[in-house]
Short mmCIF file of C-alpha atoms in Angstrom, two decimals:
data_model
loop_
_atom_site.label_atom_id
_atom_site.label_comp_id
_atom_site.label_asym_id
_atom_site.label_seq_id
_atom_site.Cartn_x
_atom_site.Cartn_y
_atom_site.Cartn_z
CA MET A 1 -80.50 61.74 -66.76
CA ARG A 2 -77.24 59.80 -66.58
CA ARG A 3 -78.71 56.98 -68.60
CA ARG A 4 -80.08 59.39 -71.23
CA THR A 5 -76.79 61.11 -71.59
CA LEU A 6 -74.94 57.83 -72.10
CA GLY A 7 -77.46 56.73 -74.57
CA TRP A 8 -77.00 59.92 -76.69
CA LEU A 9 -73.26 59.68 -76.52
CA ALA A 10 -73.40 56.13 -77.79
CA ALA A 11 -75.94 57.01 -80.49
CA ILE A 12 -73.38 59.45 -82.02
CA TRP A 13 -70.16 57.61 -81.26
CA VAL A 14 -71.27 54.38 -82.93
CA PRO A 15 -72.13 55.79 -86.45
CA THR A 16 -69.32 58.25 -86.52
CA ARG A 17 -66.71 55.60 -85.60
CA LEU A 18 -68.27 53.07 -87.95
CA LEU A 19 -67.77 55.62 -90.73
CA LEU A 20 -64.16 56.20 -89.72
CA LEU A 21 -63.51 52.40 -89.79
CA LEU A 22 -65.22 52.17 -93.27
CA LEU A 23 -62.97 54.92 -94.51
CA VAL A 24 -59.57 53.48 -93.24
CA PHE A 25 -60.71 49.95 -94.39
CA LYS A 26 -61.39 51.64 -97.73
CA VAL A 27 -64.98 50.51 -98.06
CA PHE A 28 -65.43 54.17 -98.87
CA VAL A 29 -62.54 56.18 -100.36
CA PHE A 30 -61.85 59.53 -98.81
CA PRO A 31 -60.57 62.06 -101.38
CA GLY A 32 -56.91 63.15 -101.34
CA PRO A 33 -53.73 61.13 -100.46
CA ASP A 34 -54.06 57.67 -98.85
CA VAL A 35 -53.77 58.40 -95.16
CA THR A 36 -53.51 54.67 -94.28
CA SER A 37 -50.22 54.22 -96.11
CA ASP A 38 -48.26 55.16 -92.94
CA VAL A 39 -49.79 52.16 -91.19
CA SER A 40 -49.37 49.59 -93.99
CA GLY A 41 -46.00 50.87 -94.98
CA ILE A 42 -44.03 52.75 -92.41
CA TYR A 43 -45.52 51.36 -89.13
CA HIS A 44 -45.41 47.81 -90.52
CA ASP A 45 -41.83 48.18 -91.56
CA TRP A 46 -40.99 49.43 -88.08
CA TYR A 47 -42.89 46.57 -86.52
CA GLU A 48 -40.69 43.99 -88.35
CA VAL A 49 -37.51 45.83 -87.15
CA LEU A 50 -38.73 46.23 -83.59
CA ARG A 51 -39.67 42.51 -83.37
CA GLY A 52 -36.02 41.80 -83.94
CA GLY A 53 -35.10 43.57 -80.70
CA THR A 54 -33.68 46.92 -82.04
CA PHE A 55 -35.01 50.37 -82.98
CA PRO A 56 -35.06 51.56 -86.66
CA LEU A 57 -31.66 53.10 -86.48
CA ASP A 58 -31.24 53.54 -90.22
CA ASP A 59 -34.66 55.17 -90.80
CA VAL A 60 -34.65 58.92 -90.11
CA THR A 61 -38.44 58.90 -90.05
CA TRP A 62 -38.32 57.20 -86.65
CA GLN A 63 -38.54 60.34 -84.62
CA TYR A 64 -40.30 59.02 -81.41
CA PRO A 65 -39.29 58.20 -77.89
CA PRO A 66 -38.62 54.53 -77.02
CA ALA A 67 -42.03 53.62 -75.64
CA ALA A 68 -43.56 54.40 -79.02
CA ALA A 69 -42.26 50.87 -79.86
CA LEU A 70 -45.14 49.55 -77.73
CA ALA A 71 -47.78 51.31 -79.82
CA ILE A 72 -46.20 50.12 -82.99
CA LEU A 73 -45.94 46.51 -81.74
CA SER A 74 -49.43 46.55 -80.30
CA PRO A 75 -51.21 45.06 -83.37
CA GLY A 76 -49.32 41.86 -82.58
CA ALA A 77 -51.84 41.37 -79.73
CA LEU A 78 -54.47 40.60 -82.45
CA PRO A 79 -52.71 37.83 -84.38
CA PHE A 80 -56.00 36.75 -86.15
CA LEU A 81 -55.93 40.05 -88.05
CA GLY A 82 -53.33 41.48 -90.43
CA TYR A 83 -51.13 44.28 -89.16
CA THR A 84 -53.06 47.14 -90.65
CA GLU A 85 -56.47 45.94 -89.78
CA ALA A 86 -55.43 45.14 -86.26
CA PHE A 87 -54.00 48.66 -85.81
CA PHE A 88 -57.27 50.30 -86.84
CA VAL A 89 -59.28 48.09 -84.57
CA LEU A 90 -57.02 48.87 -81.61
CA VAL A 91 -57.22 52.62 -82.22
CA CYS A 92 -61.03 52.35 -82.35
CA LEU A 93 -61.09 50.45 -79.04
CA THR A 94 -58.79 53.12 -77.56
CA ASP A 95 -61.16 55.80 -78.81
CA LEU A 96 -63.98 53.97 -76.92
CA ALA A 97 -61.80 53.73 -73.79
CA VAL A 98 -61.35 57.53 -73.82
CA LEU A 99 -65.09 58.11 -74.20
CA ALA A 100 -65.73 55.68 -71.34
CA MET A 101 -63.37 57.44 -69.00
CA LEU A 102 -64.78 60.84 -69.89
CA ALA A 103 -68.40 59.73 -69.64
CA TYR A 104 -67.77 57.94 -66.26
CA THR A 105 -66.27 61.02 -64.68
CA GLY A 106 -68.64 63.38 -66.52
CA THR A 107 -71.69 61.94 -64.89
CA ARG A 108 -70.35 62.05 -61.29
CA PRO A 109 -71.52 64.74 -58.99
CA GLY A 110 -69.88 68.09 -59.53
CA ARG A 111 -68.61 67.13 -62.98
CA SER A 112 -69.96 67.72 -66.48
CA ALA A 113 -70.65 65.46 -69.53
CA ARG A 114 -69.50 68.32 -71.80
CA GLY A 115 -66.04 66.78 -72.01
CA ALA A 116 -67.42 63.44 -73.37
CA TRP A 117 -69.31 65.48 -76.03
CA VAL A 118 -66.16 67.21 -77.06
CA TRP A 119 -64.47 63.96 -77.64
CA VAL A 120 -67.38 62.45 -79.44
CA ALA A 121 -67.70 65.37 -81.85
CA GLY A 122 -63.90 66.25 -82.19
CA VAL A 123 -62.45 63.00 -83.26
CA PRO A 124 -64.58 62.48 -86.42
CA LEU A 125 -63.98 66.07 -87.51
CA LEU A 126 -60.35 65.02 -88.08
CA GLY A 127 -61.40 62.43 -90.73
CA PRO A 128 -59.73 59.08 -91.33
CA THR A 129 -56.29 60.40 -90.50
CA VAL A 130 -57.14 60.19 -86.78
CA TYR A 131 -57.43 56.27 -87.01
CA ALA A 132 -54.32 55.98 -89.17
CA ARG A 133 -51.83 57.31 -86.57
CA TYR A 134 -51.07 56.18 -83.05
CA ASP A 135 -51.88 59.59 -81.48
CA VAL A 136 -55.19 58.43 -80.16
CA MET A 137 -53.29 55.90 -78.00
CA VAL A 138 -51.05 58.71 -76.59
CA THR A 139 -54.00 60.80 -76.03
CA ALA A 140 -55.69 58.16 -74.02
CA VAL A 141 -52.80 57.98 -71.62
CA ALA A 142 -52.85 61.73 -71.22
CA VAL A 143 -56.67 61.73 -70.55
CA ALA A 144 -56.31 58.95 -68.00
CA ALA A 145 -53.51 60.82 -66.29
CA LEU A 146 -55.43 64.14 -65.85
CA LEU A 147 -58.64 62.34 -64.79
CA ALA A 148 -56.78 60.40 -62.20
CA GLY A 149 -54.75 63.40 -61.00
CA ALA A 150 -57.20 64.99 -58.52
CA ARG A 151 -57.30 61.94 -56.29
CA ARG A 152 -54.20 59.99 -57.28
CA PRO A 153 -51.34 62.31 -58.01
CA ARG A 154 -48.84 59.43 -58.25
CA VAL A 155 -50.83 57.88 -61.03
CA LEU A 156 -50.90 61.24 -62.80
CA GLY A 157 -47.15 61.55 -62.59
CA ALA A 158 -46.48 57.99 -63.69
CA LEU A 159 -48.83 58.21 -66.70
CA ALA A 160 -47.49 61.61 -67.66
CA ALA A 161 -43.93 60.23 -67.77
CA PHE A 162 -45.06 57.10 -69.66
CA GLY A 163 -46.93 59.28 -72.15
CA ALA A 164 -43.83 61.50 -72.61
CA LEU A 165 -41.89 58.29 -73.54
CA LEU A 166 -44.56 57.63 -76.10
CA LYS A 167 -44.59 61.07 -77.86
CA VAL A 168 -42.92 63.68 -75.64
CA TRP A 169 -45.84 66.20 -75.38
CA PRO A 170 -47.64 64.45 -72.38
CA ALA A 171 -44.71 65.74 -70.21
CA MET A 172 -46.58 69.03 -70.36
CA LEU A 173 -49.36 67.47 -68.18
CA LEU A 174 -47.13 68.28 -65.18
CA VAL A 175 -46.99 72.11 -65.85
CA GLY A 176 -49.90 72.85 -63.51
CA VAL A 177 -49.34 70.08 -60.98
CA VAL A 178 -48.23 71.26 -57.50
CA LYS A 179 -48.16 67.98 -55.63
CA ARG A 180 -44.57 66.66 -55.22
CA ARG A 181 -45.85 63.06 -55.22
CA ALA A 182 -46.82 63.42 -58.92
CA TRP A 183 -43.35 64.79 -59.82
CA VAL A 184 -41.52 62.08 -57.94
CA ALA A 185 -43.63 59.36 -59.63
CA ALA A 186 -43.02 61.00 -62.98
CA GLY A 187 -39.26 60.98 -62.41
CA VAL A 188 -39.05 57.44 -61.12
CA THR A 189 -41.22 56.11 -64.03
CA ALA A 190 -39.25 57.95 -66.63
CA ALA A 191 -35.96 56.72 -65.22
CA VAL A 192 -37.07 53.13 -64.92
CA VAL A 193 -38.80 52.86 -68.35
CA SER A 194 -35.93 54.70 -70.17
CA ALA A 195 -33.27 52.53 -68.51
CA GLY A 196 -35.21 49.42 -69.47
CA PHE A 197 -35.43 50.36 -73.14
CA ALA A 198 -31.75 51.52 -73.23
CA LEU A 199 -30.58 48.26 -71.85
CA ALA A 200 -32.96 46.05 -73.81
CA MET A 201 -32.93 47.62 -77.26
CA PRO A 202 -30.09 49.48 -79.06
CA GLY A 203 -30.79 52.96 -80.34
CA ALA A 204 -33.57 53.94 -77.91
CA PHE A 205 -32.76 57.60 -78.05
CA ALA A 206 -31.57 57.95 -81.64
CA PHE A 207 -34.77 59.92 -82.25
CA LEU A 208 -33.28 62.97 -80.66
CA THR A 209 -30.83 63.45 -83.49
CA PHE A 210 -33.50 62.74 -86.23
CA GLN A 211 -35.83 65.24 -84.59
CA ARG A 212 -33.14 67.91 -84.33
CA ASP A 213 -32.58 67.78 -88.19
CA ARG A 214 -36.20 68.46 -89.18
CA GLY A 215 -37.07 71.52 -91.30
CA THR A 216 -40.23 73.53 -91.66
CA GLU A 217 -43.34 71.38 -92.46
CA VAL A 218 -45.69 72.85 -94.97
CA GLU A 219 -48.69 72.99 -92.52
CA SER A 220 -46.87 74.80 -89.75
CA LEU A 221 -47.40 78.41 -88.84
CA GLY A 222 -43.85 79.31 -90.03
CA ALA A 223 -44.57 77.68 -93.36
CA LEU A 224 -47.01 80.42 -94.17
CA VAL A 225 -43.96 82.70 -94.89
CA PHE A 226 -42.87 80.38 -97.70
CA HIS A 227 -46.37 79.79 -99.09
CA VAL A 228 -46.66 83.49 -99.60
CA ALA A 229 -42.94 83.87 -100.62
CA ARG A 230 -43.50 81.35 -103.41
CA HIS A 231 -45.73 83.95 -105.12
CA HIS A 232 -42.91 86.52 -104.98
CA GLY A 233 -39.94 84.70 -106.42
CA TRP A 234 -38.76 82.36 -103.62
CA ASP A 235 -37.01 79.52 -105.34
CA GLY A 236 -37.08 76.88 -102.74
CA GLN A 237 -38.68 73.38 -102.94
CA VAL A 238 -41.41 71.37 -101.35
CA LEU A 239 -40.13 67.78 -100.78
CA LEU A 240 -40.88 64.73 -98.61
CA HIS A 241 -38.13 65.16 -96.01
CA TYR A 242 -37.71 63.25 -92.61
CA GLY A 243 -41.13 61.73 -92.94
CA SER A 244 -43.12 64.91 -93.81
CA VAL A 245 -43.60 67.32 -96.66
CA GLU A 246 -41.30 70.20 -95.84
CA PHE A 247 -39.96 73.40 -97.40
CA LEU A 248 -36.27 73.26 -98.33
CA GLY A 249 -34.22 76.20 -99.64
CA PRO A 250 -33.16 79.75 -98.76
CA HIS A 251 -34.08 81.02 -95.38
CA VAL A 252 -35.79 77.83 -94.21
CA SER A 253 -33.26 77.35 -91.44
CA THR A 254 -33.88 81.01 -90.30
CA VAL A 255 -37.68 80.37 -89.98
CA SER A 256 -36.99 77.06 -88.20
CA THR A 257 -34.73 78.95 -85.78
CA VAL A 258 -37.55 81.50 -85.14
CA ALA A 259 -39.90 78.71 -84.42
CA LEU A 260 -37.49 77.21 -81.90
CA THR A 261 -37.10 80.65 -80.41
CA LEU A 262 -40.87 81.06 -80.03
CA THR A 263 -41.01 77.62 -78.30
CA GLY A 264 -38.37 78.85 -75.89
CA MET A 265 -40.45 81.98 -75.17
CA ALA A 266 -43.40 79.69 -74.60
CA ILE A 267 -41.37 77.76 -71.99
CA GLY A 268 -40.44 81.10 -70.36
CA TRP A 269 -44.07 82.24 -70.24
CA LEU A 270 -45.13 78.91 -68.63
CA LEU A 271 -42.41 79.25 -65.98
CA MET A 272 -43.38 82.79 -65.24
CA TRP A 273 -46.99 81.78 -64.95
CA ARG A 274 -46.10 78.92 -62.62
CA MET A 275 -44.12 81.31 -60.35
CA LEU A 276 -46.94 83.80 -60.20
CA ALA A 277 -49.94 81.49 -59.93
CA VAL A 278 -51.61 81.56 -56.56
CA ARG A 279 -54.79 79.64 -57.19
CA PHE A 280 -54.63 75.89 -58.06
CA LEU A 281 -58.16 74.58 -58.43
CA PRO A 282 -59.19 71.00 -59.33
CA HIS A 283 -59.35 72.00 -62.98
CA THR A 284 -56.09 73.98 -63.07
CA ALA A 285 -53.86 71.11 -64.02
CA ALA A 286 -56.09 70.27 -67.07
CA ASP A 287 -56.33 73.91 -68.04
CA ALA A 288 -52.51 74.40 -67.81
CA ALA A 289 -51.86 71.25 -69.82
CA PHE A 290 -54.27 72.30 -72.57
CA THR A 291 -52.64 75.72 -72.71
CA ALA A 292 -49.16 74.35 -72.77
CA VAL A 293 -49.81 71.87 -75.56
CA LEU A 294 -51.48 74.72 -77.56
CA LEU A 295 -48.45 76.88 -77.09
CA PHE A 296 -46.06 74.15 -78.24
CA THR A 297 -48.27 73.12 -81.12
CA VAL A 298 -48.48 76.61 -82.70
CA THR A 299 -44.80 77.29 -82.30
CA SER A 300 -43.72 73.92 -83.62
CA ARG A 301 -41.84 73.51 -86.86
CA VAL A 302 -44.45 70.72 -87.74
CA ILE A 303 -48.16 70.79 -87.29
CA SER A 304 -49.35 67.43 -88.48
CA PRO A 305 -53.08 66.83 -88.65
CA GLN A 306 -53.09 64.16 -85.98
CA TYR A 307 -51.65 66.73 -83.45
CA LEU A 308 -55.13 68.15 -83.06
CA VAL A 309 -56.40 64.90 -81.43
CA TRP A 310 -54.09 65.85 -78.48
CA LEU A 311 -55.92 69.10 -78.22
CA VAL A 312 -59.32 67.53 -78.44
CA GLY A 313 -58.48 65.08 -75.66
CA LEU A 314 -57.19 67.81 -73.37
CA ALA A 315 -60.06 70.12 -74.15
CA ALA A 316 -62.49 67.31 -73.27
CA VAL A 317 -60.84 66.89 -69.86
CA CYS A 318 -61.02 70.64 -69.24
CA LEU A 319 -64.73 70.90 -70.15
CA GLY A 320 -65.43 67.91 -67.81
CA PHE A 321 -64.96 70.47 -64.98
CA PRO A 322 -67.93 72.94 -64.90
CA ALA A 323 -65.66 75.69 -63.59
CA SER A 324 -63.12 75.47 -66.42
CA THR A 325 -62.80 78.61 -68.50
CA MET A 326 -61.52 76.72 -71.50
CA ARG A 327 -64.90 76.61 -73.47
CA ARG A 328 -63.96 79.21 -76.14
CA PRO A 329 -60.41 77.68 -76.76
CA ALA A 330 -62.13 74.29 -77.03
CA VAL A 331 -64.62 75.55 -79.57
CA LEU A 332 -61.83 77.15 -81.60
CA VAL A 333 -59.97 73.84 -81.60
CA LEU A 334 -62.96 71.87 -82.81
CA ALA A 335 -63.38 74.39 -85.66
CA GLY A 336 -59.68 73.92 -86.42
CA CYS A 337 -60.22 70.17 -86.65
CA LEU A 338 -62.77 70.62 -89.40
CA VAL A 339 -60.50 72.99 -91.35
CA THR A 340 -57.62 70.55 -90.82
CA THR A 341 -59.50 67.72 -92.57
CA LEU A 342 -60.17 70.16 -95.47
CA GLU A 343 -56.47 70.95 -95.86
CA PHE A 344 -55.31 67.30 -95.27
CA PRO A 345 -56.16 65.07 -96.83
CA LEU A 346 -59.05 66.55 -98.89
CA TRP A 347 -57.20 69.46 -100.56
CA PHE A 348 -53.56 68.70 -99.60
CA ALA A 349 -52.49 69.13 -103.31
CA HIS A 350 -53.57 72.76 -103.07
CA VAL A 351 -51.51 73.18 -99.85
CA VAL A 352 -48.44 71.74 -101.50
CA ALA A 353 -48.98 73.92 -104.55
CA SER A 354 -49.31 76.97 -102.31
CA ASP A 355 -52.31 78.14 -104.35
CA ALA A 356 -55.08 80.40 -103.16
CA LEU A 357 -57.20 77.66 -101.73
CA GLY A 358 -54.37 75.88 -99.94
CA VAL A 359 -52.95 79.14 -98.46
CA THR A 360 -56.40 80.24 -97.34
CA LEU A 361 -57.10 76.98 -95.64
CA LEU A 362 -53.81 77.12 -93.75
CA PHE A 363 -54.29 80.77 -92.69
CA VAL A 364 -57.76 79.84 -91.35
CA ARG A 365 -56.64 76.66 -89.56
CA ASN A 366 -53.56 78.12 -88.02
CA GLY A 367 -55.35 81.36 -87.26
CA LEU A 368 -57.92 79.33 -85.26
CA LEU A 369 -55.13 77.64 -83.26
CA VAL A 370 -53.45 80.96 -82.56
CA LEU A 371 -56.74 82.41 -81.37
CA ALA A 372 -57.27 79.29 -79.26
CA THR A 373 -53.81 79.65 -77.75
CA VAL A 374 -54.14 83.30 -76.88
CA ALA A 375 -57.53 82.74 -75.34
CA ALA A 376 -56.36 79.74 -73.35
CA ALA A 377 -53.27 81.57 -71.99
CA ARG A 378 -55.28 84.63 -71.18
CA GLU A 379 -57.88 82.56 -69.19
CA LEU A 380 -55.24 80.54 -67.42
CA TRP A 381 -53.44 83.74 -66.39
CA ARG A 382 -56.59 85.55 -65.30
CA THR A 383 -58.05 82.73 -63.19
CA THR A 384 -54.87 81.70 -61.40
CA THR A 385 -52.51 84.63 -60.91
CA ARG A 386 -54.85 86.76 -58.73
CA PRO A 387 -56.80 85.66 -55.63
CA ASP A 388 -60.53 85.23 -55.89
CA PRO A 389 -62.04 88.20 -53.99
CA ALA A 390 -64.84 85.87 -52.80
CA GLU A 391 -62.31 83.64 -51.14
CA PRO A 392 -60.41 84.40 -47.95
CA VAL A 393 -56.59 84.59 -48.64
CA LEU A 394 -54.53 82.64 -46.10
CA PRO A 395 -50.80 82.74 -45.84
CA VAL A 396 -49.95 79.26 -47.11
CA SER A 397 -46.45 78.38 -48.10
CA ARG A 398 -45.81 76.61 -51.48
CA THR A 399 -44.62 73.53 -49.48
CA GLU A 400 -47.93 73.31 -47.72
CA ALA A 401 -49.85 73.91 -50.90
CA ALA A 402 -48.12 70.88 -52.48
CA ASP A 403 -49.64 68.59 -49.82
CA THR A 404 -53.04 70.22 -49.72
CA PRO A 405 -55.83 68.16 -51.44
CA ALA A 406 -56.91 69.80 -54.73
CA THR A 407 -60.55 69.90 -53.60
CA ALA A 408 -59.57 72.07 -50.71
CA ARG A 409 -58.12 74.83 -52.88
#
C-alpha cells in the first residue's frame, strides 16, 4: 500500500510540476500579467545588491526580514544556469522536498497520506505564480519544523525562528507549542541569526519601516470596500505602490487601520485560546499554526496570491494527522487557491478595474478564506479548550505539561 501511494503521488506530481515549469519558462504562456517578472527583474536586482554585502536600502519594495537574502542569493548555487532559470529549478526542487517530507511521515504508522495529497493538489492550483516567488522555500521550512516538532521540539523552535527571519509568518508555528525547549531554541536561533546579519550587512532591519508604510492592496479583504465604493463615486486611485497594486486616496488609511485593529484582535483571540486550552494533542501545534496564519492572512492589508501556498503547506501538515479536525478548512483553502489563480493572473485586469467579474472573484476568494478561518478557529477551540469526556482528567500543572511528551497527551 505504501508503494502504491507513493506511485500515485509521483504520477500526479511529475506532470503538474512539469506544466508549472513549462509555464514559468514560457514554453506555454499563461494569460494575464507576466508573473515571472518579479524574478527576472526585482529578485535579480536585489541579488546584485546583496552580493555586494548590503541590503537594498534604497528600494522600498524590499520588505522582508534579513534571512530572505539567502533565498534571493540561492540561485547562485547553480552557476551553470541564468539567475531566473536557476530560481525556478530551485523552487521546483524545494516543492519536491516538501512532498518527500509529507509522504515519508504520511506512510508511517498512525499517520495519513492525506497531507501529501493536499500538497500535490494545492500547489498547481495556484498556477505559475507559485514558482515565481520564494514562498515555497519558506513553506518548506515551516513544514519541516512542524513535522519535526513531535519528537524534536528544539528543531521545531530553531526552524520556526529561522523561517520567521525569512518571511515573519513562521513565527506563528509556536502558537500551539507548549514545550519550553522549543521556545528557548527559537529565541537563541533568532538572536544569533539576527545578530549575524546586523553585524555582517547594513540595513538588515530596514524592512520594518518599509512594511509600516504599506497601504491597502487590491486583493485584500479591506480592499472590497473600495472596489464597491468606486461604483458610488469614490475618487481614489489604483497604483503600483510599495511593490504591489494598492488603493490610494480618501479613507484608505482608515481601512488600513481597521485591518491592523483586526490583526490585533486576532492576536488577542490566540492569547485567550492559549490560556484556556487544556488539551495539547500531537496535532494541536499544526492545527494552531494553520488557524493563526489564516487569521493573519484574512486580516492583513495585503493578500498576495503566493500567501496561499503557506496555507496549503500548513493544511497538508494538519491532514497528515488522522485526528486533525482541519479537513473542512483545508478544502476551503484549496478552493480558494483555484479562485486565486482566476483573479491573478488570469483576470487581474478585471480586479484592477473593479468591474463585476473582478469584484465577484474577490468576494468568492476572500469569502472562502474567511469561512476557512472561522471553521479552523471553531475547531481549534472546540477540540482543545474542554477536556475529552473519554479521557481521565488529571491535575497536571502547566510546567509539568511543558515537559510531557506530546504522544502522552
